[in-house]
Amino acid sequence: MAVVANAFGEALRLLTSFDAELMSIVGLSLQVSLGALFIAAVIGLPFGAALALYEFPGRRSITVFLNALMGLPPVVVGLFVYLALSRAGPFGFLELLFTPTAMVIAQTILITPIIAALTRQLVEDLWREYGEQLRSLGSGAGRAIPTLLWDGRYALITVLLAGLGRAMAEVGAVMIVGGNIAGFTRVMTTSIALETSKGNLSLALGLGIVLMLLALIVNAAAYLVRETAARQLG
Amino acid sequence: MSTHNNILPLRLERVSYAVRGRTLIDAIGATFQAGARTIILGPNGAGKSLLLRLCHGLLTPTDGRVVWGGPFAKEARRRQAMVFQRPVMLRRTAAANIDYALALRGFSGNDRKTRLSEALRNTGLAELASQPARVLSGGEQQRLALARAWSLEPEVLFLDEPTANLDPAASRAVERIIGAIHASGTKIIMTTHDLGQARRLADEVMFLHGGRLVERSPAEAFFEKPRTDTADAFMRGELYW
């Protein structure tokens, strides 16, 4: 018990003193996951909306497949990205393996299906409500994509958060493609795994606390934005 | 009063609409000319809303044809508008909702600005222009839906029970606006189940029952004494299904 208490005290000390190693790890985590979120949003939002609005043969199959991809195991994504980026792989010449860029790629692959699938559901529901009116005004499916994404903007915050949460919390993919190199590709989750196995519980615990706090802050902020918007915009 | 006559007359040629083998609209033939306000009456489930959607092109007939007969028939889609029972507003300001419709139809520059401000003024919404549309009251939202449709200066305006969810005062406001839109030269085709409203607005009445067009008469004659027993029963409140 004393060990845990000690670790906790040390963790708080690291946090309150803005320990340099801890801060660089937190910084890289945010950089990688926000980067992945940005790319996944740019791809996933319009793709999800298009899947909801355009009717074409095979749409159901793609939807089912996309929903299945939401449950992609991070280590499997890591493995595939590793194979693609390794020296012998098709993209080996880019020399990206064990870099933060490789980690962004892996997390992007991991969360794009989540964002696309949740967006598809949301936009489909909106289209059920708006469809007749928009068609009456002369809007086709293509023109409705930006309209409905914009009208669903506050609900989409939750979708983006689901993606960010998944990216920040996963350890398997970044461990494989990043290599957990100190000061270069070490992020919060991989550090926690490493430090725990080394017995350095205080740093692990400190990082764990930061990870939880970040999740809490981001979600609280998003909740406030949504509530305010709902009251003001209906 | 100017009458546009560019896409009208609208001709329904034995238009039918069936869903899973159930015929909901049964071989309706009719021609709509410019001018008169046409009110479509009938009990719930008669097919009034379906008929409007078929005319407006939101649904495609499973049999028969909907034909626009005027010289600009090819542009029929963009020269008509519809107001629904429950107004659908985007999550943006009242003015932006009208502006969105104008942009979709390709209006730009000063023309667009003028149309926007006139539509707001003509429907008494100028004060509410910068309010988010979805927090307006039901009556205000329906007026905004009318403003949005009016700004497009459609040749034909379809209205599907536009006052069904409104209180009497809001209903009267909506009726006044419909009258003004008609006076500006727009053909009105509207469904209602409110007989008082039908009396106030109709120039001619189409009576639907069970997906069929049972009777079409000038309003005065219809409200005096319908020609058919079914319509007569409906008027006396004795038509139950």
Tab-separated table of C-alpha atoms in Angstrom:
chain	number	residue	atom	x	y	z
A	1	MET	CA	0.000	0.000	0.000
A	2	ALA	CA	2.867	2.350	0.859
A	3	VAL	CA	4.268	1.774	-2.611
A	4	VAL	CA	1.063	2.979	-4.184
A	5	ALA	CA	0.854	5.990	-1.896
A	6	ASN	CA	4.459	6.883	-2.662
A	7	ALA	CA	3.851	6.506	-6.369
A	8	PHE	CA	0.806	8.724	-6.106
A	9	GLY	CA	2.719	11.417	-4.257
A	10	GLU	CA	5.555	11.284	-6.768
A	11	ALA	CA	3.061	11.430	-9.625
A	12	LEU	CA	1.525	14.595	-8.215
A	13	ARG	CA	4.998	16.091	-7.793
A	14	LEU	CA	5.800	15.364	-11.468
A	15	LEU	CA	2.551	16.946	-12.528
A	16	THR	CA	2.744	20.073	-10.399
A	17	SER	CA	6.392	20.681	-11.297
A	18	PHE	CA	5.631	20.272	-15.018
A	19	ASP	CA	8.361	17.640	-15.303
A	20	ALA	CA	10.073	18.004	-18.678
A	21	GLU	CA	9.938	14.336	-19.658
A	22	LEU	CA	6.294	14.069	-18.693
A	23	MET	CA	5.393	17.214	-20.625
A	24	SER	CA	7.172	16.095	-23.783
A	25	ILE	CA	5.357	12.758	-23.651
A	26	VAL	CA	1.982	14.482	-23.168
A	27	GLY	CA	2.822	16.918	-25.956
A	28	LEU	CA	3.671	14.198	-28.443
A	29	SER	CA	0.528	12.252	-27.528
A	30	LEU	CA	-1.637	15.255	-28.267
A	31	GLN	CA	0.246	16.056	-31.449
A	32	VAL	CA	-0.101	12.528	-32.836
A	33	SER	CA	-3.724	11.989	-31.849
A	34	LEU	CA	-4.953	15.423	-32.897
A	35	GLY	CA	-3.122	15.017	-36.207
A	36	ALA	CA	-4.824	11.674	-36.757
A	37	LEU	CA	-8.162	13.179	-35.756
A	38	PHE	CA	-7.771	16.020	-38.241
A	39	ILE	CA	-7.018	13.710	-41.171
A	40	ALA	CA	-9.716	11.241	-40.143
A	41	ALA	CA	-12.261	14.080	-39.958
A	42	VAL	CA	-11.318	15.442	-43.382
A	43	ILE	CA	-11.859	11.966	-44.858
A	44	GLY	CA	-14.515	10.498	-42.577
A	45	LEU	CA	-17.053	13.333	-42.365
A	46	PRO	CA	-17.738	13.746	-46.104
A	47	PHE	CA	-17.407	10.024	-46.733
A	48	GLY	CA	-19.906	9.165	-44.000
A	49	ALA	CA	-22.315	11.842	-45.232
A	50	ALA	CA	-22.032	10.682	-48.844
A	51	LEU	CA	-22.702	7.110	-47.775
A	52	ALA	CA	-25.884	8.300	-46.052
A	53	LEU	CA	-27.121	10.407	-48.963
A	54	TYR	CA	-26.203	8.654	-52.208
A	55	GLU	CA	-28.069	5.533	-53.209
A	56	PHE	CA	-26.011	3.032	-55.148
A	57	PRO	CA	-25.717	-0.733	-55.338
A	58	GLY	CA	-23.523	-2.125	-52.580
A	59	ARG	CA	-24.270	0.681	-50.171
A	60	ARG	CA	-25.553	-1.692	-47.492
A	61	SER	CA	-22.481	-3.898	-47.734
A	62	ILE	CA	-20.181	-0.903	-47.385
A	63	THR	CA	-22.156	0.287	-44.371
A	64	VAL	CA	-21.917	-3.100	-42.670
A	65	PHE	CA	-18.206	-3.291	-43.482
A	66	LEU	CA	-17.627	0.219	-42.175
A	67	ASN	CA	-19.439	-0.559	-38.945
A	68	ALA	CA	-17.311	-3.668	-38.548
A	69	LEU	CA	-14.143	-1.592	-39.028
A	70	MET	CA	-15.108	0.451	-35.959
A	71	GLY	CA	-13.939	-2.486	-33.906
A	72	LEU	CA	-10.527	-2.817	-35.605
A	73	PRO	CA	-7.996	-4.118	-33.064
A	74	PRO	CA	-5.212	-1.492	-32.756
A	75	VAL	CA	-2.442	-4.107	-32.784
A	76	VAL	CA	-3.694	-5.449	-36.107
A	77	VAL	CA	-3.729	-1.940	-37.586
A	78	GLY	CA	-0.240	-1.473	-36.166
A	79	LEU	CA	0.901	-4.700	-37.763
A	80	PHE	CA	-0.427	-3.748	-41.207
A	81	VAL	CA	1.068	-0.269	-41.078
A	82	TYR	CA	4.325	-1.832	-39.868
A	83	LEU	CA	4.360	-4.223	-42.839
A	84	ALA	CA	3.558	-1.414	-45.266
A	85	LEU	CA	6.253	0.903	-43.905
A	86	SER	CA	8.987	-1.634	-43.147
A	87	ARG	CA	12.059	-1.670	-45.389
A	88	ALA	CA	10.718	-4.609	-47.357
A	89	GLY	CA	7.215	-3.151	-47.584
A	90	PRO	CA	5.661	-1.137	-50.430
A	91	PHE	CA	6.195	2.192	-48.635
A	92	GLY	CA	9.553	1.304	-47.082
A	93	PHE	CA	11.317	3.897	-49.225
A	94	LEU	CA	9.574	6.657	-47.293
A	95	GLU	CA	11.540	5.627	-44.205
A	96	LEU	CA	8.639	6.470	-41.914
A	97	LEU	CA	8.727	3.475	-39.601
A	98	PHE	CA	9.391	4.404	-35.959
A	99	THR	CA	8.517	8.067	-36.544
A	100	PRO	CA	5.604	10.118	-35.208
A	101	THR	CA	4.275	10.249	-38.792
A	102	ALA	CA	3.884	6.474	-38.793
A	103	MET	CA	1.945	6.769	-35.548
A	104	VAL	CA	-0.366	9.379	-37.075
A	105	ILE	CA	-0.955	7.078	-40.056
A	106	ALA	CA	-1.817	4.126	-37.822
A	107	GLN	CA	-4.203	6.124	-35.658
A	108	THR	CA	-5.814	7.692	-38.706
A	109	ILE	CA	-6.571	4.236	-40.086
A	110	LEU	CA	-7.909	3.235	-36.704
A	111	ILE	CA	-10.356	6.115	-36.222
A	112	THR	CA	-11.439	7.100	-39.745
A	113	PRO	CA	-13.993	4.237	-39.835
A	114	ILE	CA	-15.350	5.319	-36.446
A	115	ILE	CA	-15.892	8.888	-37.604
A	116	ALA	CA	-17.297	7.842	-40.975
A	117	ALA	CA	-19.707	5.282	-39.518
A	118	LEU	CA	-21.046	7.582	-36.791
A	119	THR	CA	-21.352	10.458	-39.279
A	120	ARG	CA	-23.277	8.240	-41.673
A	121	GLN	CA	-25.808	7.407	-38.968
A	122	LEU	CA	-26.181	11.019	-37.903
A	123	VAL	CA	-26.579	12.380	-41.435
A	124	GLU	CA	-29.050	9.645	-42.342
A	125	ASP	CA	-31.228	10.698	-39.398
A	126	LEU	CA	-30.964	14.363	-40.404
A	127	TRP	CA	-31.885	13.543	-44.009
A	128	ARG	CA	-35.002	11.751	-42.796
A	129	GLU	CA	-36.046	14.999	-41.159
A	130	TYR	CA	-34.858	17.475	-43.838
A	131	GLY	CA	-34.943	15.400	-47.016
A	132	GLU	CA	-38.292	16.473	-48.470
A	133	GLN	CA	-37.739	20.129	-47.687
A	134	LEU	CA	-34.247	20.183	-49.168
A	135	ARG	CA	-35.329	18.324	-52.283
A	136	SER	CA	-38.248	20.712	-52.630
A	137	LEU	CA	-35.805	23.636	-52.524
A	138	GLY	CA	-33.801	21.960	-55.252
A	139	SER	CA	-30.960	20.327	-53.340
A	140	GLY	CA	-29.605	16.995	-54.495
A	141	ALA	CA	-27.558	14.597	-52.407
A	142	GLY	CA	-24.264	16.287	-53.256
A	143	ARG	CA	-25.392	19.750	-52.208
A	144	ALA	CA	-26.938	18.316	-49.040
A	145	ILE	CA	-23.579	17.004	-47.739
A	146	PRO	CA	-22.195	20.361	-46.549
A	147	THR	CA	-25.675	21.501	-45.470
A	148	LEU	CA	-26.286	18.506	-43.223
A	149	LEU	CA	-22.730	18.349	-41.853
A	150	TRP	CA	-23.098	21.988	-40.864
A	151	ASP	CA	-26.539	21.472	-39.382
A	152	GLY	CA	-25.292	18.505	-37.396
A	153	ARG	CA	-22.175	20.334	-36.251
A	154	TYR	CA	-22.883	20.084	-32.537
A	155	ALA	CA	-23.728	16.400	-32.647
A	156	LEU	CA	-20.614	15.842	-34.766
A	157	ILE	CA	-18.464	17.166	-31.921
A	158	THR	CA	-19.368	14.015	-30.028
A	159	VAL	CA	-18.440	11.935	-33.058
A	160	LEU	CA	-15.031	13.596	-33.282
A	161	LEU	CA	-14.530	13.080	-29.565
A	162	ALA	CA	-15.222	9.389	-29.910
A	163	GLY	CA	-12.444	9.280	-32.490
A	164	LEU	CA	-10.038	11.325	-30.392
A	165	GLY	CA	-10.724	9.209	-27.326
A	166	ARG	CA	-10.020	6.038	-29.235
A	167	ALA	CA	-6.773	7.467	-30.662
A	168	MET	CA	-5.450	8.769	-27.360
A	169	ALA	CA	-6.289	5.608	-25.444
A	170	GLU	CA	-4.934	2.989	-27.834
A	171	VAL	CA	-1.497	1.542	-27.169
A	172	GLY	CA	-1.098	-1.366	-29.575
A	173	ALA	CA	-0.750	0.484	-32.887
A	174	VAL	CA	1.595	3.259	-31.756
A	175	MET	CA	3.734	0.751	-29.875
A	176	ILE	CA	4.313	-1.314	-33.012
A	177	VAL	CA	4.843	1.447	-35.582
A	178	GLY	CA	6.400	4.017	-33.223
A	179	GLY	CA	8.661	1.719	-31.286
A	180	ASN	CA	8.293	3.659	-28.012
A	181	ILE	CA	11.627	5.455	-28.514
A	182	ALA	CA	12.351	7.762	-25.582
A	183	GLY	CA	12.066	11.428	-26.470
A	184	PHE	CA	10.968	10.663	-30.016
A	185	THR	CA	7.986	8.325	-30.319
A	186	ARG	CA	7.076	7.758	-26.693
A	187	VAL	CA	3.458	8.690	-25.951
A	188	MET	CA	1.363	8.440	-22.809
A	189	THR	CA	-0.044	4.969	-23.313
A	190	THR	CA	3.212	3.344	-24.400
A	191	SER	CA	5.057	5.028	-21.510
A	192	ILE	CA	2.508	3.782	-19.017
A	193	ALA	CA	2.931	0.244	-20.335
A	194	LEU	CA	6.730	0.486	-20.236
A	195	GLU	CA	7.100	2.254	-16.890
A	196	THR	CA	4.673	-0.125	-15.223
A	197	SER	CA	6.624	-3.129	-16.417
A	198	LYS	CA	9.848	-1.473	-15.200
A	199	GLY	CA	8.263	-0.852	-11.799
A	200	ASN	CA	8.431	2.938	-12.193
A	201	LEU	CA	4.906	3.353	-10.957
A	202	SER	CA	5.043	7.085	-10.213
A	203	LEU	CA	5.645	8.160	-13.820
A	204	ALA	CA	3.065	5.628	-15.036
A	205	LEU	CA	0.539	6.887	-12.539
A	206	GLY	CA	1.293	10.522	-13.337
A	207	LEU	CA	0.705	9.868	-17.012
A	208	GLY	CA	-2.451	7.932	-16.211
A	209	ILE	CA	-3.786	10.909	-14.255
A	210	VAL	CA	-3.008	13.294	-17.136
A	211	LEU	CA	-4.712	10.962	-19.595
A	212	MET	CA	-7.846	10.822	-17.465
A	213	LEU	CA	-7.828	14.576	-16.849
A	214	LEU	CA	-7.509	15.301	-20.560
A	215	ALA	CA	-10.430	13.027	-21.337
A	216	LEU	CA	-12.476	14.728	-18.648
A	217	ILE	CA	-11.645	18.273	-19.769
A	218	VAL	CA	-12.245	17.620	-23.453
A	219	ASN	CA	-15.560	15.907	-22.814
A	220	ALA	CA	-16.751	18.566	-20.378
A	221	ALA	CA	-15.933	21.292	-22.890
A	222	ALA	CA	-17.761	19.458	-25.660
A	223	TYR	CA	-20.751	18.895	-23.393
A	224	LEU	CA	-20.947	22.598	-22.593
A	225	VAL	CA	-20.709	23.563	-26.263
A	226	ARG	CA	-23.513	21.143	-27.130
A	227	GLU	CA	-25.795	22.237	-24.320
A	228	THR	CA	-25.317	25.924	-25.057
A	229	ALA	CA	-25.911	25.355	-28.747
A	230	ALA	CA	-29.026	23.289	-28.124
A	231	ARG	CA	-30.476	26.051	-25.958
A	232	GLN	CA	-29.621	28.822	-28.356
A	233	LEU	CA	-30.186	27.201	-31.748
A	234	GLY	CA	-32.885	24.637	-31.045
B	1	MET	CA	-51.918	41.453	-60.285
B	2	SER	CA	-49.550	39.731	-62.665
B	3	THR	CA	-50.162	36.176	-63.652
B	4	HIS	CA	-47.151	34.148	-64.660
B	5	ASN	CA	-47.993	31.517	-67.178
B	6	ASN	CA	-44.799	29.727	-67.927
B	7	ILE	CA	-45.055	26.193	-66.567
B	8	LEU	CA	-48.812	25.909	-66.036
B	9	PRO	CA	-51.119	24.222	-66.848
B	10	LEU	CA	-50.242	21.192	-64.713
B	11	ARG	CA	-51.896	18.062	-66.020
B	12	LEU	CA	-52.321	14.796	-64.108
B	13	GLU	CA	-52.905	11.893	-66.491
B	14	ARG	CA	-54.452	8.961	-64.644
B	15	VAL	CA	-51.893	9.326	-61.881
B	16	SER	CA	-51.724	6.380	-59.496
B	17	TYR	CA	-49.476	5.694	-56.557
B	18	ALA	CA	-49.233	2.286	-54.915
B	19	VAL	CA	-47.100	1.040	-52.063
B	20	ARG	CA	-46.629	-2.726	-51.707
B	21	GLY	CA	-49.674	-3.423	-53.816
B	22	ARG	CA	-51.902	-0.997	-51.933
B	23	THR	CA	-53.258	1.709	-54.198
B	24	LEU	CA	-53.173	4.997	-52.313
B	25	ILE	CA	-53.835	7.310	-55.252
B	26	ASP	CA	-56.169	5.824	-57.830
B	27	ALA	CA	-56.032	7.050	-61.422
B	28	ILE	CA	-56.522	10.755	-60.741
B	29	GLY	CA	-56.902	12.935	-63.792
B	30	ALA	CA	-57.027	16.702	-63.427
B	31	THR	CA	-55.710	19.929	-64.910
B	32	PHE	CA	-54.580	22.912	-62.851
B	33	GLN	CA	-54.730	26.319	-64.543
B	34	ALA	CA	-53.140	29.535	-63.357
B	35	GLY	CA	-55.189	31.825	-61.164
B	36	ALA	CA	-57.741	30.097	-58.975
B	37	ARG	CA	-56.811	28.956	-55.480
B	38	THR	CA	-57.407	25.205	-55.442
B	39	ILE	CA	-58.176	23.646	-52.077
B	40	ILE	CA	-57.922	19.886	-51.766
B	41	LEU	CA	-60.344	18.554	-49.158
B	42	GLY	CA	-60.909	15.078	-47.834
B	43	PRO	CA	-60.782	12.954	-44.693
B	44	ASN	CA	-57.538	11.651	-43.197
B	45	GLY	CA	-55.947	9.067	-45.426
B	46	ALA	CA	-57.760	10.299	-48.546
B	47	GLY	CA	-54.397	10.866	-50.226
B	48	LYS	CA	-54.288	14.681	-50.105
B	49	SER	CA	-50.660	14.961	-49.036
B	50	LEU	CA	-49.586	12.217	-51.432
B	51	LEU	CA	-51.273	14.019	-54.309
B	52	LEU	CA	-49.393	17.240	-53.506
B	53	ARG	CA	-46.093	15.349	-53.348
B	54	LEU	CA	-46.809	13.712	-56.694
B	55	CYS	CA	-47.612	17.095	-58.256
B	56	HIS	CA	-44.498	18.669	-56.733
B	57	GLY	CA	-42.283	15.832	-57.915
B	58	LEU	CA	-41.202	14.566	-54.490
B	59	LEU	CA	-42.837	11.239	-55.401
B	60	THR	CA	-42.987	9.541	-58.760
B	61	PRO	CA	-46.337	8.041	-59.806
B	62	THR	CA	-46.338	4.262	-60.060
B	63	ASP	CA	-48.697	4.715	-63.000
B	64	GLY	CA	-49.782	7.667	-65.129
B	65	ARG	CA	-47.967	10.951	-65.708
B	66	VAL	CA	-47.566	14.404	-64.201
B	67	VAL	CA	-47.116	16.853	-67.083
B	68	TRP	CA	-46.265	20.546	-66.976
B	69	GLY	CA	-47.744	22.112	-70.110
B	70	GLY	CA	-46.352	25.664	-70.261
B	71	PRO	CA	-43.567	26.955	-72.518
B	72	PHE	CA	-41.017	26.734	-69.659
B	73	ALA	CA	-42.080	23.247	-68.582
B	74	LYS	CA	-38.455	22.130	-68.572
B	75	GLU	CA	-37.804	24.550	-65.713
B	76	ALA	CA	-40.849	23.406	-63.758
B	77	ARG	CA	-38.745	22.149	-60.837
B	78	ARG	CA	-37.303	25.529	-60.037
B	79	ARG	CA	-40.483	27.498	-60.639
B	80	GLN	CA	-42.518	25.866	-57.907
B	81	ALA	CA	-42.258	25.610	-54.131
B	82	MET	CA	-43.886	23.740	-51.281
B	83	VAL	CA	-44.702	24.544	-47.665
B	84	PHE	CA	-45.055	21.548	-45.390
B	85	GLN	CA	-47.271	20.881	-42.408
B	86	ARG	CA	-44.279	20.930	-40.071
B	87	PRO	CA	-41.783	23.552	-41.193
B	88	VAL	CA	-38.214	22.243	-41.487
B	89	MET	CA	-35.697	24.882	-40.480
B	90	LEU	CA	-31.927	24.674	-40.639
B	91	ARG	CA	-29.877	25.457	-37.526
B	92	ARG	CA	-29.102	28.998	-38.542
B	93	THR	CA	-30.849	32.367	-38.371
B	94	ALA	CA	-34.253	33.056	-39.883
B	95	ALA	CA	-32.696	35.240	-42.579
B	96	ALA	CA	-30.042	32.623	-43.345
B	97	ASN	CA	-32.762	30.029	-43.909
B	98	ILE	CA	-34.288	32.178	-46.655
B	99	ASP	CA	-30.872	33.055	-48.033
B	100	TYR	CA	-30.006	29.355	-48.232
B	101	ALA	CA	-33.022	28.700	-50.449
B	102	LEU	CA	-32.181	31.691	-52.657
B	103	ALA	CA	-28.593	30.486	-53.034
B	104	LEU	CA	-29.776	26.983	-53.960
B	105	ARG	CA	-31.887	28.463	-56.751
B	106	GLY	CA	-28.923	30.433	-58.016
B	107	PHE	CA	-29.962	33.951	-57.023
B	108	SER	CA	-27.058	36.243	-56.236
B	109	GLY	CA	-25.983	39.810	-55.591
B	110	ASN	CA	-28.511	42.575	-55.081
B	111	ASP	CA	-31.406	40.513	-56.422
B	112	ARG	CA	-30.828	38.004	-53.623
B	113	LYS	CA	-30.560	40.721	-50.969
B	114	THR	CA	-33.748	42.403	-52.167
B	115	ARG	CA	-35.692	39.163	-52.248
B	116	LEU	CA	-34.489	38.307	-48.746
B	117	SER	CA	-35.471	41.610	-47.171
B	118	GLU	CA	-38.803	41.757	-49.016
B	119	ALA	CA	-39.714	38.231	-47.952
B	120	LEU	CA	-38.943	39.062	-44.323
B	121	ARG	CA	-40.911	42.309	-44.472
B	122	ASN	CA	-43.919	40.830	-46.287
B	123	THR	CA	-44.312	38.162	-43.613
B	124	GLY	CA	-43.692	40.424	-40.637
B	125	LEU	CA	-40.448	38.712	-39.745
B	126	ALA	CA	-38.002	41.599	-40.201
B	127	GLU	CA	-37.591	41.932	-36.434
B	128	LEU	CA	-36.785	38.246	-36.064
B	129	ALA	CA	-34.341	38.043	-38.983
B	130	SER	CA	-31.285	37.409	-36.849
B	131	GLN	CA	-32.953	34.938	-34.455
B	132	PRO	CA	-32.056	31.257	-34.772
B	133	ALA	CA	-34.908	29.792	-36.840
B	134	ARG	CA	-35.508	26.749	-34.695
B	135	VAL	CA	-36.249	28.666	-31.515
B	136	LEU	CA	-39.046	30.665	-33.192
B	137	SER	CA	-42.614	29.735	-32.256
B	138	GLY	CA	-44.577	27.324	-34.449
B	139	GLY	CA	-46.494	30.181	-36.060
B	140	GLU	CA	-43.343	32.189	-36.705
B	141	GLN	CA	-41.603	29.171	-38.190
B	142	GLN	CA	-44.509	28.570	-40.557
B	143	ARG	CA	-44.444	32.229	-41.574
B	144	LEU	CA	-40.723	31.826	-42.183
B	145	ALA	CA	-41.422	28.763	-44.338
B	146	LEU	CA	-43.875	30.905	-46.343
B	147	ALA	CA	-41.327	33.707	-46.594
B	148	ARG	CA	-38.744	31.226	-47.838
B	149	ALA	CA	-41.119	29.907	-50.491
B	150	TRP	CA	-42.313	33.396	-51.449
B	151	SER	CA	-38.781	34.743	-51.888
B	152	LEU	CA	-38.407	32.286	-54.775
B	153	GLU	CA	-41.483	33.825	-56.481
B	154	PRO	CA	-42.768	30.421	-57.525
B	155	GLU	CA	-45.361	30.138	-60.252
B	156	VAL	CA	-47.066	27.422	-58.233
B	157	LEU	CA	-47.045	27.069	-54.445
B	158	PHE	CA	-48.117	23.779	-52.877
B	159	LEU	CA	-49.165	23.910	-49.228
B	160	ASP	CA	-49.739	20.765	-47.181
B	161	GLU	CA	-52.004	21.549	-44.194
B	162	PRO	CA	-49.922	24.627	-43.385
B	163	THR	CA	-51.972	25.563	-40.300
B	164	ALA	CA	-52.646	22.099	-38.863
B	165	ASN	CA	-50.382	22.688	-35.849
B	166	LEU	CA	-51.162	26.370	-35.265
B	167	ASP	CA	-53.490	28.311	-32.990
B	168	PRO	CA	-56.269	30.445	-34.548
B	169	ALA	CA	-54.315	33.711	-34.530
B	170	ALA	CA	-51.239	32.156	-36.126
B	171	SER	CA	-53.513	30.392	-38.641
B	172	ARG	CA	-55.084	33.696	-39.658
B	173	ALA	CA	-51.643	35.236	-40.140
B	174	VAL	CA	-50.679	32.317	-42.377
B	175	GLU	CA	-53.927	32.641	-44.343
B	176	ARG	CA	-53.274	36.358	-44.882
B	177	ILE	CA	-49.824	35.589	-46.263
B	178	ILE	CA	-51.195	32.876	-48.539
B	179	GLY	CA	-53.712	35.441	-49.836
B	180	ALA	CA	-50.907	37.925	-50.502
B	181	ILE	CA	-48.791	35.319	-52.295
B	182	HIS	CA	-51.801	34.507	-54.473
B	183	ALA	CA	-52.400	38.190	-55.133
B	184	SER	CA	-48.812	38.505	-56.347
B	185	GLY	CA	-49.646	36.028	-59.096
B	186	THR	CA	-48.798	32.617	-57.680
B	187	LYS	CA	-51.070	29.628	-58.241
B	188	ILE	CA	-52.086	28.144	-54.866
B	189	ILE	CA	-52.726	24.419	-54.461
B	190	MET	CA	-53.366	23.572	-50.827
B	191	THR	CA	-54.694	20.777	-48.666
B	192	THR	CA	-56.591	21.385	-45.458
B	193	HIS	CA	-59.046	19.615	-43.224
B	194	ASP	CA	-60.255	22.893	-41.743
B	195	LEU	CA	-63.571	23.624	-43.451
B	196	GLY	CA	-63.670	27.215	-42.210
B	197	GLN	CA	-60.290	27.804	-43.748
B	198	ALA	CA	-61.362	26.136	-46.978
B	199	ARG	CA	-64.348	28.469	-47.176
B	200	ARG	CA	-62.119	31.499	-46.599
B	201	LEU	CA	-59.461	30.574	-49.136
B	202	ALA	CA	-60.932	28.384	-51.847
B	203	ASP	CA	-61.808	29.445	-55.354
B	204	GLU	CA	-62.355	25.827	-56.290
B	205	VAL	CA	-62.480	22.604	-54.285
B	206	MET	CA	-61.182	19.162	-55.128
B	207	PHE	CA	-62.661	16.511	-52.878
B	208	LEU	CA	-60.615	13.324	-52.418
B	209	HIS	CA	-61.753	10.106	-50.826
B	210	GLY	CA	-59.971	6.763	-50.744
B	211	GLY	CA	-57.326	7.955	-53.188
B	212	ARG	CA	-59.893	8.968	-55.792
B	213	LEU	CA	-60.929	12.382	-57.012
B	214	VAL	CA	-64.618	12.297	-56.109
B	215	GLU	CA	-65.654	15.821	-56.983
B	216	ARG	CA	-64.240	19.060	-58.290
B	217	SER	CA	-66.415	22.155	-58.075
B	218	PRO	CA	-66.239	25.917	-57.786
B	219	ALA	CA	-65.987	26.781	-54.082
B	220	GLU	CA	-69.323	28.589	-53.864
B	221	ALA	CA	-71.235	25.679	-55.354
B	222	PHE	CA	-69.354	23.115	-53.279
B	223	PHE	CA	-70.051	24.810	-49.969
B	224	GLU	CA	-73.678	25.438	-50.982
B	225	LYS	CA	-74.296	21.782	-51.733
B	226	PRO	CA	-71.730	19.239	-52.902
B	227	ARG	CA	-72.765	17.281	-55.991
B	228	THR	CA	-71.737	13.906	-54.566
B	229	ASP	CA	-73.113	12.078	-51.536
B	230	THR	CA	-69.628	11.320	-50.217
B	231	ALA	CA	-68.619	14.981	-50.188
B	232	ASP	CA	-71.979	15.883	-48.697
B	233	ALA	CA	-71.456	13.346	-45.897
B	234	PHE	CA	-67.956	14.744	-45.298
B	235	MET	CA	-69.313	18.277	-45.025
B	236	ARG	CA	-71.896	17.132	-42.482
B	237	GLY	CA	-69.154	15.375	-40.489
B	238	GLU	CA	-70.649	11.976	-41.190
B	239	LEU	CA	-67.965	10.478	-43.359
B	240	TYR	CA	-66.013	8.240	-41.040
B	241	TRP	CA	-63.728	6.361	-43.410
